[in-house]
XYZ file of C-alpha atoms in Angstrom:
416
model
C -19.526 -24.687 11.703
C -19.150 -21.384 12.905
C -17.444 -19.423 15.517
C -19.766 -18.558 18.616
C -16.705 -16.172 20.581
C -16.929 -12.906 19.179
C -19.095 -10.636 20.972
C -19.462 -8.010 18.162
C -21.527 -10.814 15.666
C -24.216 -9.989 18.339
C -24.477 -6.490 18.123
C -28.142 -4.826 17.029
C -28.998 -4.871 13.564
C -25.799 -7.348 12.789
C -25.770 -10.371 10.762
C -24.618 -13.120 12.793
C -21.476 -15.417 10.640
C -18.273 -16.194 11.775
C -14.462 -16.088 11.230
C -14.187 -19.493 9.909
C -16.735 -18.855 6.890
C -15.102 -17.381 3.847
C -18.051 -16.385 1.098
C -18.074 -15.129 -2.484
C -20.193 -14.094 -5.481
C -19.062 -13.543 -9.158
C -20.434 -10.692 -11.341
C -20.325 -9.840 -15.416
C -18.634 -6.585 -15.929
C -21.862 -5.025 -15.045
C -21.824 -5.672 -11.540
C -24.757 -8.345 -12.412
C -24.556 -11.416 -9.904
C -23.973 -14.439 -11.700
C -22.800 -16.978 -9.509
C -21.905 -16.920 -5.451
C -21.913 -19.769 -2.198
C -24.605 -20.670 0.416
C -22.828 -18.633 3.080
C -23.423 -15.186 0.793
C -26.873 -16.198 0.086
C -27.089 -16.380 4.169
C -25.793 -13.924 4.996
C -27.359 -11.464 2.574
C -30.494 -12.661 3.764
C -32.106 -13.301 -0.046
C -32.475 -16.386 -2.063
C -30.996 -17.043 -5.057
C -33.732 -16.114 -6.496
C -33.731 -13.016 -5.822
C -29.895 -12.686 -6.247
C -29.024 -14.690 -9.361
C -29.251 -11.979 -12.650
C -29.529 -8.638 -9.643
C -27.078 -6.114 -9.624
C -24.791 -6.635 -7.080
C -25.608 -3.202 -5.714
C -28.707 -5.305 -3.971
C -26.504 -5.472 -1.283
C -25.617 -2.036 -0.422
C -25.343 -0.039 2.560
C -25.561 3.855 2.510
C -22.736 3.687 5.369
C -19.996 2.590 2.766
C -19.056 6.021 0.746
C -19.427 6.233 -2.658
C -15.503 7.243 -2.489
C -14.796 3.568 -1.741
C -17.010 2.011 -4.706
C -14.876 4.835 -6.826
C -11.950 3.665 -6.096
C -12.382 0.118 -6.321
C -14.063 0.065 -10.095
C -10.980 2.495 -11.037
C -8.591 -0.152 -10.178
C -10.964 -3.427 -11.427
C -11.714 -1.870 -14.852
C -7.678 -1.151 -15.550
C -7.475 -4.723 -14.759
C -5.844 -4.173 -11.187
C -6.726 -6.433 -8.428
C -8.373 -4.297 -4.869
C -9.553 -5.117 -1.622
C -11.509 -3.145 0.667
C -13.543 -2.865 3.901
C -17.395 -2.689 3.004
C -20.127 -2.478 5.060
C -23.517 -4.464 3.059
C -26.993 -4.284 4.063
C -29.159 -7.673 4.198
C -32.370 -8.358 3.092
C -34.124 -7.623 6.647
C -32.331 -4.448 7.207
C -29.267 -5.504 8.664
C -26.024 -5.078 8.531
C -22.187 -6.713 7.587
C -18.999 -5.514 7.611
C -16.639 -7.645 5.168
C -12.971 -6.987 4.350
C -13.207 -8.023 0.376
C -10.973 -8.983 -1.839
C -11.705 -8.350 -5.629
C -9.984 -9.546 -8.535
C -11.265 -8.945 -12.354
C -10.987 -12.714 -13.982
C -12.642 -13.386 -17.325
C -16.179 -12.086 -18.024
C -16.068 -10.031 -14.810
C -15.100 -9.609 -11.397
C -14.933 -12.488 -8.129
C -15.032 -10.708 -4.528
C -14.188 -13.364 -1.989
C -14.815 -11.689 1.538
C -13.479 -12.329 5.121
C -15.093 -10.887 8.552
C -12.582 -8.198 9.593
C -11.497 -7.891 12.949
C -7.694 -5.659 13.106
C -6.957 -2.698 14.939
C -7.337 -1.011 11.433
C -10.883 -1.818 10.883
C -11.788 0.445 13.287
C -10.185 3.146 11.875
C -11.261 2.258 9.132
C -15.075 2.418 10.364
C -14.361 5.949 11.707
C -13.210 7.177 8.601
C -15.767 5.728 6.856
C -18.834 7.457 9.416
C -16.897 10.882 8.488
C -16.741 10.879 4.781
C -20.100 9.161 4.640
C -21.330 12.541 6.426
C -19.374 14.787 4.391
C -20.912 12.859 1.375
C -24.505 13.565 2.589
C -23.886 17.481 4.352
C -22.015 18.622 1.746
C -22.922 16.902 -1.562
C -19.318 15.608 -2.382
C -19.306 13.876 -5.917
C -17.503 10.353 -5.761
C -14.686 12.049 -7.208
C -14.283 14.802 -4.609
C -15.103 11.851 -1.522
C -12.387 9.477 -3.089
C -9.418 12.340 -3.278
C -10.374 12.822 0.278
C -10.144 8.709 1.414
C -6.785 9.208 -0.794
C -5.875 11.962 0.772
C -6.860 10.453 4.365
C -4.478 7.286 3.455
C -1.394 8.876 2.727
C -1.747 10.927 6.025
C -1.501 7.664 7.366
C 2.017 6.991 5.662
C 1.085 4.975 2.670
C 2.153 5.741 -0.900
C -0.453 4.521 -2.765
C -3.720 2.899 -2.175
C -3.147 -0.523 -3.216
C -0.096 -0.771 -0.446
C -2.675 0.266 2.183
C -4.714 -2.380 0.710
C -1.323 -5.090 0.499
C -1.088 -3.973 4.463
C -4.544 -3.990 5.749
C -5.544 -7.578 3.928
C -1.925 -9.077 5.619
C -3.378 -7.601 9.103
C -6.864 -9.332 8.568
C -5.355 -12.124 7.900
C -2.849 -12.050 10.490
C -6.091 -11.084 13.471
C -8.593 -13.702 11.988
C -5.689 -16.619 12.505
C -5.523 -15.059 15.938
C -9.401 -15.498 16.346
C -9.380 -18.499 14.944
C -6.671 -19.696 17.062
C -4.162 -20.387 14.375
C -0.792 -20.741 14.575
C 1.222 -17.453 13.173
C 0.772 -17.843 9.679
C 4.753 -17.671 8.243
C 3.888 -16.030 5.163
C 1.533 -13.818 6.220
C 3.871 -12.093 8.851
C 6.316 -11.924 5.570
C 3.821 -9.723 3.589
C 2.983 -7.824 6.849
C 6.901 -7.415 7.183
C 7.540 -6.334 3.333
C 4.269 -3.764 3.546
C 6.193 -1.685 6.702
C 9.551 -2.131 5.373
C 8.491 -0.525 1.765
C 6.158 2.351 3.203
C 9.082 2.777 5.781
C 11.867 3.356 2.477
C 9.868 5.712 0.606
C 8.948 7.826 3.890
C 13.023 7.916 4.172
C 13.187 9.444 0.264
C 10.763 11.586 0.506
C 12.317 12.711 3.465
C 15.607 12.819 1.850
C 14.158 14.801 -0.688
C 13.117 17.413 1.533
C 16.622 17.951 3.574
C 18.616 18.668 0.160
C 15.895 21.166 -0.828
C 16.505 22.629 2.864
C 20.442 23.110 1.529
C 19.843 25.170 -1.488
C 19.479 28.293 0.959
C 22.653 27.716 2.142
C 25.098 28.483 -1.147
C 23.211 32.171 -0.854
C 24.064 32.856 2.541
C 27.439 31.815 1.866
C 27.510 34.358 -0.851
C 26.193 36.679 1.315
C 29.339 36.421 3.967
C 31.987 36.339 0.513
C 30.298 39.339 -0.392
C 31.268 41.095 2.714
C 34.428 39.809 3.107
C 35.660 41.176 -0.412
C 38.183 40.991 -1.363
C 39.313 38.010 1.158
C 36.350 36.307 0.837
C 36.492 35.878 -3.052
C 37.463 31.581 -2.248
C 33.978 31.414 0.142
C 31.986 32.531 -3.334
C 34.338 29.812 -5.713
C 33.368 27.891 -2.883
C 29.491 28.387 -2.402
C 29.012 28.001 -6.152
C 30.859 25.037 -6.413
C 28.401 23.809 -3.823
C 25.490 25.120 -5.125
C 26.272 23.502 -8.618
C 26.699 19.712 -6.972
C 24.116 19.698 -4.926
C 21.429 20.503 -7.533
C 22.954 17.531 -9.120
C 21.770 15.543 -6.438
C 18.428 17.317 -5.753
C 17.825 16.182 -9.558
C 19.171 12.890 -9.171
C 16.964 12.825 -6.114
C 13.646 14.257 -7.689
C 13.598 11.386 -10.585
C 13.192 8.411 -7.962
C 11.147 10.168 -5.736
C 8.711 13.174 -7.050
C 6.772 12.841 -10.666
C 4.629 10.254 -12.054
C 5.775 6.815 -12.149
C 8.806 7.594 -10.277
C 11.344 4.829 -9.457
C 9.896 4.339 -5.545
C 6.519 4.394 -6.455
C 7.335 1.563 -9.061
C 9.043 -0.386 -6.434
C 6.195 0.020 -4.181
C 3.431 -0.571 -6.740
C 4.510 -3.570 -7.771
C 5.824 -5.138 -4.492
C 2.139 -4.582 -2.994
C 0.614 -5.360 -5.903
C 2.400 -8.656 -5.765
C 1.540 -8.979 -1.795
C -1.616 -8.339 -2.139
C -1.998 -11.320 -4.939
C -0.420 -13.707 -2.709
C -2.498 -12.964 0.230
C -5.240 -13.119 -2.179
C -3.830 -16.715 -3.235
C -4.364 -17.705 0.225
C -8.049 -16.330 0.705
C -9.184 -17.638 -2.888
C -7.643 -21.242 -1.388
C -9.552 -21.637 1.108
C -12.408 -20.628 -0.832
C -11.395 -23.290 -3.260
C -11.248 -26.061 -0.663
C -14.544 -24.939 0.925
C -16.104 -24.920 -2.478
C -14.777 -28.422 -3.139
C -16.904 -29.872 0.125
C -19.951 -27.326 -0.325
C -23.737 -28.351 -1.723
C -24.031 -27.426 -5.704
C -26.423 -24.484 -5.663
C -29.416 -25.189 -8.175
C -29.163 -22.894 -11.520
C -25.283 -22.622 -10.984
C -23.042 -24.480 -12.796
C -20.969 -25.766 -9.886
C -18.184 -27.298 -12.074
C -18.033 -24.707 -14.944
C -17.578 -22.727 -11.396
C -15.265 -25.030 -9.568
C -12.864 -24.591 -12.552
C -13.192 -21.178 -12.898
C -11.964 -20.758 -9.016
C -8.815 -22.711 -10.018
C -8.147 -20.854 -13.408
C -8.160 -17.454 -11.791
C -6.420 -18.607 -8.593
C -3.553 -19.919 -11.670
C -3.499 -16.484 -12.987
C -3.344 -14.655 -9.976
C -0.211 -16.475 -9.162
C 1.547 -16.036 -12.254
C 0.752 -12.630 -11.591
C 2.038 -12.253 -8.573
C 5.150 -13.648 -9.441
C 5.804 -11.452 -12.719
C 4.862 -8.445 -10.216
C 7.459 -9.638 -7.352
C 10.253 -10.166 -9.749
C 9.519 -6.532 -11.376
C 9.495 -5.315 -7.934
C 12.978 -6.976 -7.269
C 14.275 -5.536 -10.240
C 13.087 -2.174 -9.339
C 14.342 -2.515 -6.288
C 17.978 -3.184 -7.152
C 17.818 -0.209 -9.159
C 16.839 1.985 -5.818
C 19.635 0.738 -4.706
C 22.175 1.194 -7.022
C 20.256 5.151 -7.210
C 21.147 5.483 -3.913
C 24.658 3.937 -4.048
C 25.049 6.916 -6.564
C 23.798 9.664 -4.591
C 26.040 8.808 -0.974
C 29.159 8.272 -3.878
C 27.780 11.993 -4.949
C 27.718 13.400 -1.394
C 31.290 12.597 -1.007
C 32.043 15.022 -3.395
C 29.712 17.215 -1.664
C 31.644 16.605 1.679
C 34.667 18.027 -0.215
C 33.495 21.304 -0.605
C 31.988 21.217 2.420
C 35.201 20.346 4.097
C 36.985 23.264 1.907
C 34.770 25.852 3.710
C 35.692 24.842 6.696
C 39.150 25.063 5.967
C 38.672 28.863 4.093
C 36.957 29.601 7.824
C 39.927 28.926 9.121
C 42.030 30.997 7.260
C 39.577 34.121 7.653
C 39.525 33.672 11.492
C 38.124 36.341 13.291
C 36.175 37.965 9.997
C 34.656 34.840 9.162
C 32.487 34.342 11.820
C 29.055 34.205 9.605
C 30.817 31.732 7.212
C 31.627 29.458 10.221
C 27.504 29.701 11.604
C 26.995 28.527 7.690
C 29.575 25.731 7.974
C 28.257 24.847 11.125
C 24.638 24.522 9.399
C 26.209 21.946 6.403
C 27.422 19.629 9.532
C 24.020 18.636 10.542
C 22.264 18.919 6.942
C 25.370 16.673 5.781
C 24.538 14.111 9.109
C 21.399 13.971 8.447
C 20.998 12.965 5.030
C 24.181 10.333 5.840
C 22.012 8.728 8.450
C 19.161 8.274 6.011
C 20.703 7.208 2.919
C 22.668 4.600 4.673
C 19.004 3.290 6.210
C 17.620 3.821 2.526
C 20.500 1.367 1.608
C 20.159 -0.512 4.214
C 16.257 -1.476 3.168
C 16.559 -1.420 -0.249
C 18.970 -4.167 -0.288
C 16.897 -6.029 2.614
C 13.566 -5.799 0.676
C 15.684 -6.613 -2.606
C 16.877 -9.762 -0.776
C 13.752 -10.452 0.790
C 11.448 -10.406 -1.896
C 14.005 -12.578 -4.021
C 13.848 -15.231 -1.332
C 10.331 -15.337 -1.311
C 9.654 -15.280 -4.957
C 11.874 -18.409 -4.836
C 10.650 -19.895 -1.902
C 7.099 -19.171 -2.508
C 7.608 -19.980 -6.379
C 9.249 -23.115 -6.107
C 7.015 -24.746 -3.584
C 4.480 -23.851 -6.731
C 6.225 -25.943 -8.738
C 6.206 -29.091 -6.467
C 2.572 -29.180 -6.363
């Protein structure tokens, strides 16, 4: 049975299949079909035939860029789970847009596929037409095409592309129980929760970042006024040193968690969506397993070699998710404790800080350009208050959120 509601399934040149049908196929490492359900066959418009021992390639549509197919074979052959919207061409011509979800499992690769319908799939379509051009007018490699899609992404605020992946496969999910008229999936709003929550923490750091390297002008300027106050103003220069000394501390301190390769927030956020987008995986490759269960064998297909296969990697993938969610809580605690460190730093920094504004006191009426300085420190110190208390503040709610549902999630495991 399929949905009959949505009036985009009857746009020109579309394959008509609904919400409710969930479809897969199974490939060697090749990219050679080996194995897939009726409602892929279908859709795709060929018979089995024709699909069983093809490369999987059969299916595609010159309106997906190359930048996509780049990026998702990176992350499948270093054994990384990735989703992604694709737009596949059927036998007649035609056209289907699938949100996919791709996991390597033993011998190859399973891509279990949903019919997208969030506010981020068109975006996502738009994008697409535009890099798809750029592809075609002005010869970009796949290389060149998928720093651009990267580059496009974190525009959009994401660190990595796996967390835009975590966050746009909780938003299908979340739209098609919406179409399907489904009550608010719990879990689902959880992942969709964790996703903003994490990109919102690492925004905050980077940002962080940023306003301390905005303060290393300031120890020079305050040099600058001691140096025409000599020899009164020989305390502002003890004092600008002092200050420029301590807050490189914390620039550095700063710079480890947030700047290089595999920094401490991109670990946090790496594995957290790599764990979300498992368990919203787990809950696509489900009901593919329960449809599977009730489906017709398909002839040259062995459907219980298959069946079992299904479960085995839907196994894995949980264990997977759960080594990945407690690394991410681990991580996670550490952020926090980095950042407990840095606001126990800045109250050393507020000392000196407070000692200039005591020395431009004592100078009065000469220490006018000290005081504009001082005055500068007060908002730069604010600032960076305001966001390492809501750096805190997350850390320790995504800490104690993704301990909860490891354990909530986990356990239920257990009972089944």
């Amino acid at each position: 049975m399929t949905l009959q509601n949505d009036p985009s399934r009857h746009a020109e040149g579309a394959v008509d299949f609904g919400f409710d049908e969930v479809f897969f196929s199974r490939t060697d490492k090749r990219g050679v079909i080996l194995a897939g359900n009726d409602v892929f066959r279908r859709v795709s418009g060929y018979g089995w035939g024709d699909l069983l021992g093809a490369p999987h390639k059969i299916i595609r549509h010159p309106d997906t860029p190359r930048a996509v197919f780049r990026i998702l074979w990176d992350a499948l052959g270093n054994g990384h789970p990735m989703g992604g919207y694709v737009k596949n061409r059927a036998r007649n011509g035609d056209h289907y847009w699938v949100f996919g979800v791709i996991l390597p499992m033993e011998g190859g690769y399973l891509s279990v596929r949903l019919k997208p319908s969030s506010p981020l799939f068109d975006k996502v379509r738009a994008l697409y037409a535009d890099l798809c051009t750029r592809e075609r007018v002005e010869g970009l490699d796949p290389e060149a095409s998928a720093r651009m899609l990267w580059h496009a992404v974190t525009e959009a605020g994401f660190t990595s592309y796996t967390t835009f992946m975590a966050s746009a496969l909780g938003q299908e999910l979340a739209a098609r129980d919406i179409r399907m008229r489904r009550p608010v999936d719990p879990r689902t709003q959880r992942l969709i929760d964790l996703n903003v929550a994490l990109e919102q923490v690492t925004q905050e750091q980077r940002k962080l970042l940023r306003s301390f390297e905005s303060l290393q002008s300031i120890p020079n300027n305050m040099r600058l006024v001691a140096s025409r106050l000599e020899p009164s103003g020989g305390p502002v220069s003890a004092i600008s040193e002092n200050y420029r000394a301590s807050s490189l501390v914390i620039s550095e301190r700063l710079r480890s968690f947030v700047t290089g390769r595999d920094n401490l927030c991109d670990r946090v956020s790496r594995q957290a969506a790599r764990a979300l987008f498992l368990l919203g995986a787990d809950r696509v490759l489900g009901e593919m397993i329960s449809r599977f269960r009730h489906a017709e064998p398909v002839a040259g297909i062995d459907w219980a070699a298959e069946g079992a296969g299904l479960e085995r990697l839907r196994a894995s993938g949980r264990e997977d998710s759960r080594v990945a969610l407690k690394s991410a809580v681990d991580h996670a605690e550490e952020l926090t404790r980095s950042s407990s460190e840095i606001r126990r730093l800045m109250l050393g920094l507020d000392t000196i800080r407070v000692m200039g504004r005591v020395e431009c006191g004592r100078l009065r009426a000469n220490g006018g350009g000290l005081a504009a300085t001082i005055d500068q420190l007060d908002l730069f110190h604010a600032e960076i208050k305001t966001r390492l208390e809501t750096i805190l503040r997350l850390s320790e709610e995504i800490g104690s959120a993704m301990s909860r549902f490891a354990s909530t999630e986990f356990g239920a495991v257990a009972k089944r």
